[in-house]
mmCIF file of C-alpha atoms in Angstrom:
data_model
loop_
_atom_site.group_PDB
_atom_site.id
_atom_site.type_symbol
_atom_site.label_atom_id
_atom_site.label_comp_id
_atom_site.label_asym_id
_atom_site.label_seq_id
_atom_site.Cartn_x
_atom_site.Cartn_y
_atom_site.Cartn_z
ATOM 1 C CA MET C 29 0.000 0.000 0.000
ATOM 2 C CA THR C 30 1.218 3.480 -0.805
ATOM 3 C CA LYS C 31 2.646 5.206 2.245
ATOM 4 C CA PRO C 32 0.376 8.155 3.101
ATOM 5 C CA ILE C 33 1.712 11.649 3.004
ATOM 6 C CA THR C 34 2.926 12.338 6.521
ATOM 7 C CA GLN C 35 2.194 15.330 8.688
ATOM 8 C CA VAL C 36 4.469 18.332 8.548
ATOM 9 C CA ALA C 37 6.261 19.446 11.678
ATOM 10 C CA THR C 38 3.622 21.984 12.684
ATOM 11 C CA THR C 39 1.048 19.202 13.036
ATOM 12 C CA ASP C 40 3.152 16.861 15.179
ATOM 13 C CA ILE C 41 0.899 15.762 18.033
ATOM 14 C CA THR C 42 3.594 15.754 20.720
ATOM 15 C CA GLN C 43 4.549 19.327 19.884
ATOM 16 C CA MET C 44 0.900 20.354 20.014
ATOM 17 C CA MET C 45 0.657 19.295 23.645
ATOM 18 C CA ASP C 46 3.190 21.894 24.840
ATOM 19 C CA PRO C 47 4.608 23.768 21.854
ATOM 20 C CA GLY C 48 6.019 26.790 23.670
ATOM 21 C CA PRO C 49 5.075 30.368 22.846
ATOM 22 C CA GLU C 50 7.528 30.613 19.957
ATOM 23 C CA ARG C 51 5.596 27.902 18.057
ATOM 24 C CA ARG C 52 2.174 29.470 18.459
ATOM 25 C CA MET C 53 0.535 30.837 15.355
ATOM 26 C CA THR C 54 -1.550 34.009 15.384
ATOM 27 C CA LEU C 55 -5.126 32.919 14.687
ATOM 28 C CA PRO C 56 -7.449 35.926 15.070
ATOM 29 C CA GLY C 57 -10.970 34.811 15.950
ATOM 30 C CA PHE C 58 -9.944 31.258 16.878
ATOM 31 C CA ALA C 59 -9.952 29.739 20.372
ATOM 32 C CA ASP C 60 -6.705 29.992 22.345
ATOM 33 C CA GLU C 61 -6.582 26.214 22.787
ATOM 34 C CA PHE C 62 -5.409 25.826 19.191
ATOM 35 C CA VAL C 63 -1.664 26.108 18.676
ATOM 36 C CA ASP C 64 -1.889 26.718 14.946
ATOM 37 C CA PHE C 65 -4.362 26.204 12.116
ATOM 38 C CA PRO C 66 -3.428 22.552 11.386
ATOM 39 C CA HIS C 67 -3.928 21.847 15.109
ATOM 40 C CA TYR C 68 -7.429 23.323 14.880
ATOM 41 C CA ILE C 69 -8.329 21.018 11.984
ATOM 42 C CA ILE C 70 -6.842 17.866 13.522
ATOM 43 C CA ARG C 71 -8.141 18.536 17.034
ATOM 44 C CA ILE C 72 -11.767 19.223 16.143
ATOM 45 C CA THR C 73 -11.766 16.106 13.943
ATOM 46 C CA GLU C 74 -10.467 14.019 16.852
ATOM 47 C CA LEU C 75 -13.018 15.424 19.293
ATOM 48 C CA ILE C 76 -15.913 14.814 16.913
ATOM 49 C CA TRP C 77 -14.950 11.386 15.594
ATOM 50 C CA HIS C 78 -12.674 9.821 18.217
ATOM 51 C CA ASP C 79 -14.197 11.280 21.363
ATOM 52 C CA ARG C 80 -17.703 11.196 19.834
ATOM 53 C CA GLN C 81 -18.446 14.798 20.813
ATOM 54 C CA VAL C 82 -20.711 15.015 17.769
ATOM 55 C CA GLU C 83 -22.955 17.797 19.035
ATOM 56 C CA ARG C 84 -19.910 20.077 19.256
ATOM 57 C CA ILE C 85 -20.117 20.309 15.486
ATOM 58 C CA HIS C 86 -22.362 23.277 16.288
ATOM 59 C CA ASP C 87 -19.308 24.965 17.835
ATOM 60 C CA TRP C 88 -17.078 24.410 14.822
ATOM 61 C CA TYR C 89 -19.418 24.547 11.811
ATOM 62 C CA ALA C 90 -21.359 27.655 10.835
ATOM 63 C CA PRO C 91 -25.160 27.267 10.969
ATOM 64 C CA ASP C 92 -25.334 27.957 7.221
ATOM 65 C CA CYS C 93 -22.128 26.178 6.231
ATOM 66 C CA ALA C 94 -22.267 24.756 2.686
ATOM 67 C CA ILE C 95 -20.736 21.300 2.183
ATOM 68 C CA HIS C 96 -20.079 20.391 -1.453
ATOM 69 C CA THR C 97 -19.852 16.765 -2.563
ATOM 70 C CA LEU C 98 -20.067 15.105 -5.948
ATOM 71 C CA ALA C 99 -23.289 13.420 -4.826
ATOM 72 C CA GLY C 100 -24.899 16.806 -4.041
ATOM 73 C CA ASP C 101 -24.639 19.630 -1.536
ATOM 74 C CA ILE C 102 -25.814 19.852 2.049
ATOM 75 C CA THR C 103 -26.199 22.925 4.237
ATOM 76 C CA GLY C 104 -25.790 23.673 7.920
ATOM 77 C CA ALA C 105 -24.182 22.372 11.067
ATOM 78 C CA GLN C 106 -27.288 20.422 12.081
ATOM 79 C CA THR C 107 -27.206 18.454 8.826
ATOM 80 C CA VAL C 108 -23.547 17.625 9.495
ATOM 81 C CA VAL C 109 -24.537 16.409 12.970
ATOM 82 C CA ASN C 110 -27.315 14.229 11.555
ATOM 83 C CA ASN C 111 -25.058 12.742 8.872
ATOM 84 C CA THR C 112 -22.308 12.034 11.398
ATOM 85 C CA TRP C 113 -24.673 10.101 13.673
ATOM 86 C CA ALA C 114 -26.011 8.190 10.649
ATOM 87 C CA THR C 115 -22.478 7.224 9.647
ATOM 88 C CA LEU C 116 -21.699 6.076 13.193
ATOM 89 C CA ASP C 117 -24.872 3.962 13.212
ATOM 90 C CA ALA C 118 -23.527 2.131 10.165
ATOM 91 C CA PHE C 119 -19.851 2.148 11.235
ATOM 92 C CA PRO C 120 -19.745 2.479 15.059
ATOM 93 C CA ASP C 121 -15.960 2.069 15.306
ATOM 94 C CA ARG C 122 -15.098 4.526 12.559
ATOM 95 C CA ARG C 123 -11.933 6.576 13.026
ATOM 96 C CA LEU C 124 -10.686 9.584 11.098
ATOM 97 C CA ASP C 125 -6.903 9.520 11.356
ATOM 98 C CA GLY C 126 -5.214 12.628 9.973
ATOM 99 C CA ASP C 127 -2.351 11.955 7.554
ATOM 100 C CA ASN C 128 -1.655 15.528 6.473
ATOM 101 C CA VAL C 129 -3.001 19.064 6.619
ATOM 102 C CA ILE C 130 -1.884 21.268 3.735
ATOM 103 C CA TRP C 131 -3.149 24.790 4.345
ATOM 104 C CA SER C 132 -3.140 28.418 3.276
ATOM 105 C CA ASP C 133 -3.916 31.819 4.752
ATOM 106 C CA ASP C 134 -6.527 33.158 2.334
ATOM 107 C CA GLY C 135 -6.734 36.611 3.911
ATOM 108 C CA ASP C 136 -9.538 38.493 5.654
ATOM 109 C CA GLY C 137 -9.209 36.150 8.642
ATOM 110 C CA LYS C 138 -9.916 33.086 6.472
ATOM 111 C CA PHE C 139 -7.773 29.944 6.523
ATOM 112 C CA TYR C 140 -8.082 27.017 4.116
ATOM 113 C CA SER C 141 -7.155 23.418 4.915
ATOM 114 C CA SER C 142 -6.856 20.290 2.824
ATOM 115 C CA HIS C 143 -7.065 17.438 5.345
ATOM 116 C CA LEU C 144 -6.052 13.965 4.153
ATOM 117 C CA ILE C 145 -7.703 11.302 6.315
ATOM 118 C CA THR C 146 -7.513 7.522 6.555
ATOM 119 C CA SER C 147 -10.584 5.797 8.016
ATOM 120 C CA LYS C 148 -10.792 2.216 9.220
ATOM 121 C CA MET C 149 -14.189 0.938 10.296
ATOM 122 C CA THR C 150 -16.497 -2.059 10.460
ATOM 123 C CA ASN C 151 -19.908 -2.099 8.779
ATOM 124 C CA SER C 152 -22.222 -3.082 11.633
ATOM 125 C CA GLY C 153 -25.376 -1.337 10.418
ATOM 126 C CA ASP C 154 -27.175 -0.543 7.181
ATOM 127 C CA SER C 155 -25.461 2.213 5.218
ATOM 128 C CA GLU C 156 -25.881 4.293 2.077
ATOM 129 C CA PHE C 157 -24.252 1.385 0.233
ATOM 130 C CA GLY C 158 -26.675 -1.331 1.347
ATOM 131 C CA PRO C 159 -27.415 -3.766 4.187
ATOM 132 C CA ALA C 160 -24.839 -4.332 6.914
ATOM 133 C CA THR C 161 -22.100 -6.741 5.870
ATOM 134 C CA GLY C 162 -19.983 -6.964 9.019
ATOM 135 C CA ARG C 163 -16.890 -6.323 6.918
ATOM 136 C CA PRO C 164 -13.968 -4.089 7.918
ATOM 137 C CA ILE C 165 -12.924 -1.472 5.366
ATOM 138 C CA LEU C 166 -10.158 1.106 4.975
ATOM 139 C CA ILE C 167 -10.681 4.231 2.851
ATOM 140 C CA GLN C 168 -9.214 7.670 2.259
ATOM 141 C CA THR C 169 -10.951 11.039 2.336
ATOM 142 C CA ILE C 170 -9.857 14.612 1.744
ATOM 143 C CA ALA C 171 -11.841 17.382 3.413
ATOM 144 C CA ASP C 172 -11.077 20.878 2.139
ATOM 145 C CA CYS C 173 -12.379 23.451 4.624
ATOM 146 C CA LEU C 174 -12.569 27.232 4.507
ATOM 147 C CA CYS C 175 -12.547 28.482 8.099
ATOM 148 C CA LYS C 176 -13.042 31.795 9.853
ATOM 149 C CA ASP C 177 -13.675 32.795 13.475
ATOM 150 C CA ASN C 178 -13.259 29.261 14.822
ATOM 151 C CA GLN C 179 -15.763 27.729 12.396
ATOM 152 C CA VAL C 180 -15.861 25.910 9.086
ATOM 153 C CA ILE C 181 -17.825 28.219 6.786
ATOM 154 C CA GLU C 182 -17.551 26.114 3.600
ATOM 155 C CA GLU C 183 -16.326 22.594 2.840
ATOM 156 C CA TRP C 184 -15.504 20.489 -0.210
ATOM 157 C CA LEU C 185 -15.579 16.787 0.689
ATOM 158 C CA VAL C 186 -14.192 13.981 -1.488
ATOM 159 C CA ARG C 187 -14.333 10.411 -0.207
ATOM 160 C CA ASP C 188 -13.280 7.199 -1.944
ATOM 161 C CA ASN C 189 -16.764 5.718 -1.930
ATOM 162 C CA LEU C 190 -15.801 3.362 -4.746
ATOM 163 C CA ALA C 191 -13.290 1.678 -2.432
ATOM 164 C CA ALA C 192 -15.889 1.496 0.336
ATOM 165 C CA ALA C 193 -18.475 -0.155 -1.911
ATOM 166 C CA VAL C 194 -16.057 -2.709 -3.318
ATOM 167 C CA GLN C 195 -14.557 -3.600 0.083
ATOM 168 C CA LEU C 196 -18.072 -4.084 1.452
ATOM 169 C CA GLY C 197 -18.728 -6.587 -1.345
ATOM 170 C CA PHE C 198 -21.176 -4.544 -3.405
ATOM 171 C CA ASP C 199 -21.236 -3.935 -7.160
ATOM 172 C CA PRO C 200 -20.596 -0.172 -7.546
ATOM 173 C CA ASP C 201 -22.604 0.057 -10.776
ATOM 174 C CA GLU C 202 -25.607 -1.562 -9.115
ATOM 175 C CA ILE C 203 -25.346 0.929 -6.242
ATOM 176 C CA ALA C 204 -25.127 3.819 -8.713
ATOM 177 C CA ARG C 205 -28.174 2.511 -10.585
ATOM 178 C CA ALA C 206 -30.181 2.185 -7.371
ATOM 179 C CA GLN C 207 -29.194 5.722 -6.357
ATOM 180 C CA ALA C 208 -30.196 7.078 -9.765
ATOM 181 C CA ASN C 209 -33.567 5.326 -9.467
ATOM 182 C CA ALA C 210 -34.077 6.796 -5.999
ATOM 183 C CA ASP C 211 -33.166 10.233 -7.348
ATOM 184 C CA ARG C 212 -35.825 9.941 -10.031
ATOM 185 C CA GLU C 213 -38.431 8.943 -7.466
ATOM 186 C CA ASN C 214 -37.446 12.012 -5.423
ATOM 187 C CA ALA C 215 -37.500 14.344 -8.451
ATOM 188 C CA PHE C 216 -33.737 14.930 -8.238
ATOM 189 C CA ASN C 217 -31.344 14.747 -11.179
ATOM 190 C CA LEU C 218 -27.619 14.717 -10.425
ATOM 191 C CA VAL C 219 -26.679 15.567 -14.015
ATOM 192 C CA GLU C 220 -28.877 18.659 -13.974
ATOM 193 C CA PHE C 221 -27.645 19.567 -10.473
ATOM 194 C CA HIS C 222 -24.078 19.850 -11.761
ATOM 195 C CA ALA C 223 -24.897 21.936 -14.863
ATOM 196 C CA ASP C 224 -23.359 25.117 -13.436
ATOM 197 C CA ASN C 225 -20.358 23.205 -12.116
ATOM 198 C CA ARG C 226 -19.718 21.722 -15.573
ATOM 199 C CA ALA C 227 -19.951 25.171 -17.142
ATOM 200 C CA ARG C 228 -17.438 26.529 -14.641
ATOM 201 C CA ALA C 229 -15.059 23.630 -15.292
ATOM 202 C CA ALA C 230 -15.306 24.155 -19.045
ATOM 203 C CA THR C 231 -15.023 27.948 -19.198
ATOM 204 C CA GLY C 232 -14.043 29.191 -15.730
ATOM 205 C CA GLU C 233 -10.823 30.979 -14.891
ATOM 206 C CA SER C 234 -8.224 28.492 -13.709
ATOM 207 C CA LEU C 235 -5.693 29.353 -11.021
ATOM 208 C CA GLU C 236 -1.989 29.138 -11.801
ATOM 209 C CA GLY C 237 0.952 28.432 -9.543
ATOM 210 C CA GLU C 238 3.913 30.757 -9.252
ATOM 211 C CA SER C 239 6.415 30.050 -12.013
ATOM 212 C CA GLY C 240 8.905 27.372 -10.989
ATOM 213 C CA SER C 241 7.010 26.503 -7.793
ATOM 214 C CA ALA C 242 5.975 23.043 -6.647
ATOM 215 C CA SER C 243 2.371 24.120 -7.238
ATOM 216 C CA SER C 244 3.109 24.909 -10.881
ATOM 217 C CA ILE C 245 4.540 21.398 -11.349
ATOM 218 C CA ALA C 246 1.437 19.786 -9.822
ATOM 219 C CA ILE C 247 -0.907 21.969 -11.875
ATOM 220 C CA ALA C 248 0.999 21.175 -15.060
ATOM 221 C CA ALA C 249 0.542 17.454 -14.341
ATOM 222 C CA LEU C 250 -3.215 17.857 -13.812
ATOM 223 C CA ASN C 251 -3.548 19.900 -17.016
ATOM 224 C CA ALA C 252 -1.557 17.309 -18.973
ATOM 225 C CA ILE C 253 -3.741 14.480 -17.648
ATOM 226 C CA TRP C 254 -7.168 16.071 -18.022
ATOM 227 C CA ASP C 255 -6.944 18.924 -20.517
ATOM 228 C CA THR C 256 -4.306 18.270 -23.173
ATOM 229 C CA ARG C 257 -4.031 14.534 -22.380
ATOM 230 C CA ASP C 258 -0.346 14.796 -23.147
ATOM 231 C CA TRP C 259 1.242 11.896 -21.323
ATOM 232 C CA THR C 260 4.664 12.712 -22.700
ATOM 233 C CA ALA C 261 4.480 16.017 -20.821
ATOM 234 C CA ALA C 262 2.993 14.394 -17.712
ATOM 235 C CA ASN C 263 5.747 11.785 -17.653
ATOM 236 C CA THR C 264 8.414 14.479 -17.288
ATOM 237 C CA LEU C 265 6.655 15.868 -14.200
ATOM 238 C CA TYR C 266 6.567 12.588 -12.247
ATOM 239 C CA ASP C 267 9.510 10.950 -10.542
ATOM 240 C CA PHE C 268 10.038 7.448 -11.915
ATOM 241 C CA ARG C 269 9.448 6.154 -8.349
ATOM 242 C CA VAL C 270 6.217 8.078 -7.808
ATOM 243 C CA ALA C 271 3.756 6.368 -5.436
ATOM 244 C CA ALA C 272 0.129 7.294 -6.045
ATOM 245 C CA THR C 273 -3.354 6.360 -4.867
ATOM 246 C CA TYR C 274 -6.483 6.855 -6.962
ATOM 247 C CA PRO C 275 -10.198 6.018 -6.472
ATOM 248 C CA GLY C 276 -11.025 2.430 -5.650
ATOM 249 C CA ALA C 277 -7.973 2.313 -3.352
ATOM 250 C CA ALA C 278 -5.823 1.905 -6.444
ATOM 251 C CA ASN C 279 -2.194 1.828 -5.287
ATOM 252 C CA LEU C 280 0.077 2.719 -8.165
ATOM 253 C CA TYR C 281 3.840 2.899 -8.625
ATOM 254 C CA GLY C 282 5.533 4.774 -11.432
ATOM 255 C CA PRO C 283 4.109 7.052 -14.142
ATOM 256 C CA ASP C 284 3.299 4.044 -16.320
ATOM 257 C CA GLN C 285 0.850 2.621 -13.749
ATOM 258 C CA ILE C 286 -0.847 6.005 -13.345
ATOM 259 C CA ARG C 287 -1.192 6.240 -17.131
ATOM 260 C CA ASP C 288 -2.574 2.697 -17.398
ATOM 261 C CA TRP C 289 -5.104 3.308 -14.593
ATOM 262 C CA LEU C 290 -6.345 6.479 -16.278
ATOM 263 C CA ALA C 291 -6.522 4.977 -19.790
ATOM 264 C CA PRO C 292 -9.972 3.307 -19.534
ATOM 265 C CA LEU C 293 -11.367 6.413 -17.836
ATOM 266 C CA HIS C 294 -10.007 8.615 -20.640
ATOM 267 C CA ALA C 295 -11.514 6.218 -23.174
ATOM 268 C CA ALA C 296 -14.907 6.536 -21.510
ATOM 269 C CA VAL C 297 -15.000 10.257 -20.665
ATOM 270 C CA THR C 298 -13.806 12.464 -23.507
ATOM 271 C CA ALA C 299 -13.595 16.193 -24.275
ATOM 272 C CA THR C 300 -12.490 16.920 -20.719
ATOM 273 C CA ASP C 301 -11.714 20.401 -19.436
ATOM 274 C CA ILE C 302 -10.194 21.145 -16.036
ATOM 275 C CA VAL C 303 -10.309 24.227 -13.832
ATOM 276 C CA ILE C 304 -7.966 24.680 -10.868
ATOM 277 C CA GLU C 305 -10.058 26.128 -8.037
ATOM 278 C CA HIS C 306 -7.731 26.293 -5.032
ATOM 279 C CA ILE C 307 -4.019 25.889 -4.367
ATOM 280 C CA ALA C 308 -2.182 25.445 -1.062
ATOM 281 C CA GLU C 309 1.541 24.801 -0.689
ATOM 282 C CA ILE C 310 3.615 24.215 2.455
ATOM 283 C CA PRO C 311 7.203 23.107 3.160
ATOM 284 C CA TYR C 312 7.911 19.473 3.911
ATOM 285 C CA LEU C 313 11.553 18.521 4.534
ATOM 286 C CA GLY C 314 14.527 20.329 3.065
ATOM 287 C CA ASP C 315 13.477 21.788 -0.255
ATOM 288 C CA ALA C 316 10.488 19.450 -0.686
ATOM 289 C CA LYS C 317 6.960 20.858 -0.775
ATOM 290 C CA ASP C 318 3.471 19.495 -0.140
ATOM 291 C CA VAL C 319 0.806 20.829 -2.496
ATOM 292 C CA ALA C 320 -2.989 20.507 -2.292
ATOM 293 C CA ILE C 321 -5.110 21.337 -5.322
ATOM 294 C CA ARG C 322 -8.901 21.332 -5.587
ATOM 295 C CA TRP C 323 -10.038 20.943 -9.172
ATOM 296 C CA SER C 324 -13.101 20.284 -11.316
ATOM 297 C CA VAL C 325 -13.402 18.430 -14.610
ATOM 298 C CA ALA C 326 -16.206 18.506 -17.171
ATOM 299 C CA GLY C 327 -16.453 15.860 -19.885
ATOM 300 C CA VAL C 328 -18.773 13.629 -21.888
ATOM 301 C CA HIS C 329 -19.372 9.901 -21.460
ATOM 302 C CA SER C 330 -18.900 9.167 -25.151
ATOM 303 C CA GLY C 331 -16.760 6.029 -25.133
ATOM 304 C CA SER C 332 -16.988 2.448 -23.934
ATOM 305 C CA GLY C 333 -14.386 2.318 -21.223
ATOM 306 C CA ARG C 334 -14.658 2.111 -17.456
ATOM 307 C CA TYR C 335 -18.373 2.952 -17.223
ATOM 308 C CA GLY C 336 -19.993 0.655 -19.773
ATOM 309 C CA PRO C 337 -21.618 1.538 -23.110
ATOM 310 C CA ALA C 338 -21.508 5.230 -23.992
ATOM 311 C CA THR C 339 -24.511 7.333 -22.949
ATOM 312 C CA ALA C 340 -23.417 10.819 -24.134
ATOM 313 C CA ALA C 341 -24.034 11.930 -20.547
ATOM 314 C CA PRO C 342 -22.322 15.129 -19.471
ATOM 315 C CA VAL C 343 -20.038 14.251 -16.563
ATOM 316 C CA TYR C 344 -18.711 16.397 -13.739
ATOM 317 C CA ILE C 345 -15.872 15.385 -11.401
ATOM 318 C CA LEU C 346 -14.968 17.235 -8.204
ATOM 319 C CA GLY C 347 -11.485 16.152 -7.180
ATOM 320 C CA VAL C 348 -8.754 17.001 -4.696
ATOM 321 C CA SER C 349 -5.121 16.005 -5.126
ATOM 322 C CA GLN C 350 -2.258 16.170 -2.661
ATOM 323 C CA PHE C 351 1.264 16.022 -4.072
ATOM 324 C CA ARG C 352 4.706 15.791 -2.551
ATOM 325 C CA VAL C 353 7.172 17.488 -4.890
ATOM 326 C CA MET C 354 10.872 16.682 -4.445
ATOM 327 C CA ASN C 355 13.750 17.837 -6.644
ATOM 328 C CA GLY C 356 11.356 19.333 -9.166
ATOM 329 C CA ARG C 357 9.230 16.211 -9.678
ATOM 330 C CA ILE C 358 6.156 14.626 -8.116
ATOM 331 C CA ARG C 359 7.271 11.868 -5.759
ATOM 332 C CA GLU C 360 3.924 11.089 -4.042
ATOM 333 C CA GLU C 361 0.315 11.718 -5.026
ATOM 334 C CA VAL C 362 -3.073 11.102 -3.444
ATOM 335 C CA THR C 363 -5.979 11.902 -5.763
ATOM 336 C CA ILE C 364 -9.545 11.352 -4.615
ATOM 337 C CA TRP C 365 -12.978 11.822 -6.098
ATOM 338 C CA ASP C 366 -16.263 10.012 -5.486
ATOM 339 C CA ASP C 367 -16.354 7.626 -8.430
ATOM 340 C CA LEU C 368 -19.709 6.235 -7.295
ATOM 341 C CA ALA C 369 -21.187 9.675 -7.946
ATOM 342 C CA VAL C 370 -19.608 9.707 -11.424
ATOM 343 C CA ARG C 371 -21.308 6.385 -12.131
ATOM 344 C CA ARG C 372 -24.549 7.772 -10.681
ATOM 345 C CA GLN C 373 -24.492 10.611 -13.226
ATOM 346 C CA ILE C 374 -24.040 8.107 -16.046
ATOM 347 C CA GLU C 375 -26.807 5.850 -14.728
ATOM 348 C CA THR C 376 -29.080 8.906 -14.469
ATOM 349 C CA ALA C 377 -28.566 9.535 -18.200
ATOM 350 C CA ARG C 378 -29.042 5.840 -18.945
ATOM 351 C CA LEU C 379 -32.369 5.818 -17.089
ATOM 352 C CA ALA C 380 -33.524 8.918 -18.951
ATOM 353 C CA LYS C 381 -32.957 7.029 -22.212
ATOM 354 C CA GLY C 382 -34.890 4.032 -20.920
ATOM 355 C CA GLY C 383 -31.744 1.972 -20.401
#
């Protein structure tokens, strides 16, 4: 299994316990108990999920907080509370172990975090995937949070639900089809829901990294993969020993395995455009850098690849990638999106055509 990106020094738990005044970060509007911004993110996650102080979500999430997922948006701290309890009913022993927090100061008292999480849990109750199976699973999630005044005010959540479904023993396409059927019964259409997101991905202004920075290397790789589909260019940006994880808990080694994993997806979803929506970069060790990028892709399901016969469905992907850049090349990558929700969009189009 690919070794997860490790925490930077500012998020070391032992240092958080008694960091000394010289290590404290100025966090206007945040509680004094938090040493720095990564500590805030890791600590509130531990209190909610490890200590089961679920109702304290009201302390740390704004009442009107918007949470964006590929399966649809939710709003408000109370909804987060309800969803957390529902998840714990299905997976009572679930943990959210922080692997890395890559963050940025976005000005005006706002801080942005990209929190890579590994979760191990046992399916003891019925879940969004189906009846309880009793199986243990291990998945990765990235939660990107915009925070101000001690609260999350907006969140972009990507979870490897494909890995969860497969590890639980379910057929992901059957789950996607059942979800699309339920959507139709509830007068909801995931393809239509993402219309504005697809338009933004296709025509929106994309952020760029500073020339020569680690961020610019990571962005160039994403553009080569999704926009120009120039693997010759992408290959020069990856270290030959790159370790990467992709949806479905795919553990890949070397640029060739990344290319081969993406090939059936590229065959299925064509005419893709990508927009870079947020960039964060922090030091790692020496001259190495950790980079987090939130991105969106719009495309068309026009080929028979990973998702079955072509439907001509417009497809939207919300993704987050974390990269470790060393000596000018990408040495580690974790890229996550909810591939069940991609399949759900395609099944929605298939149902509309009577398929």
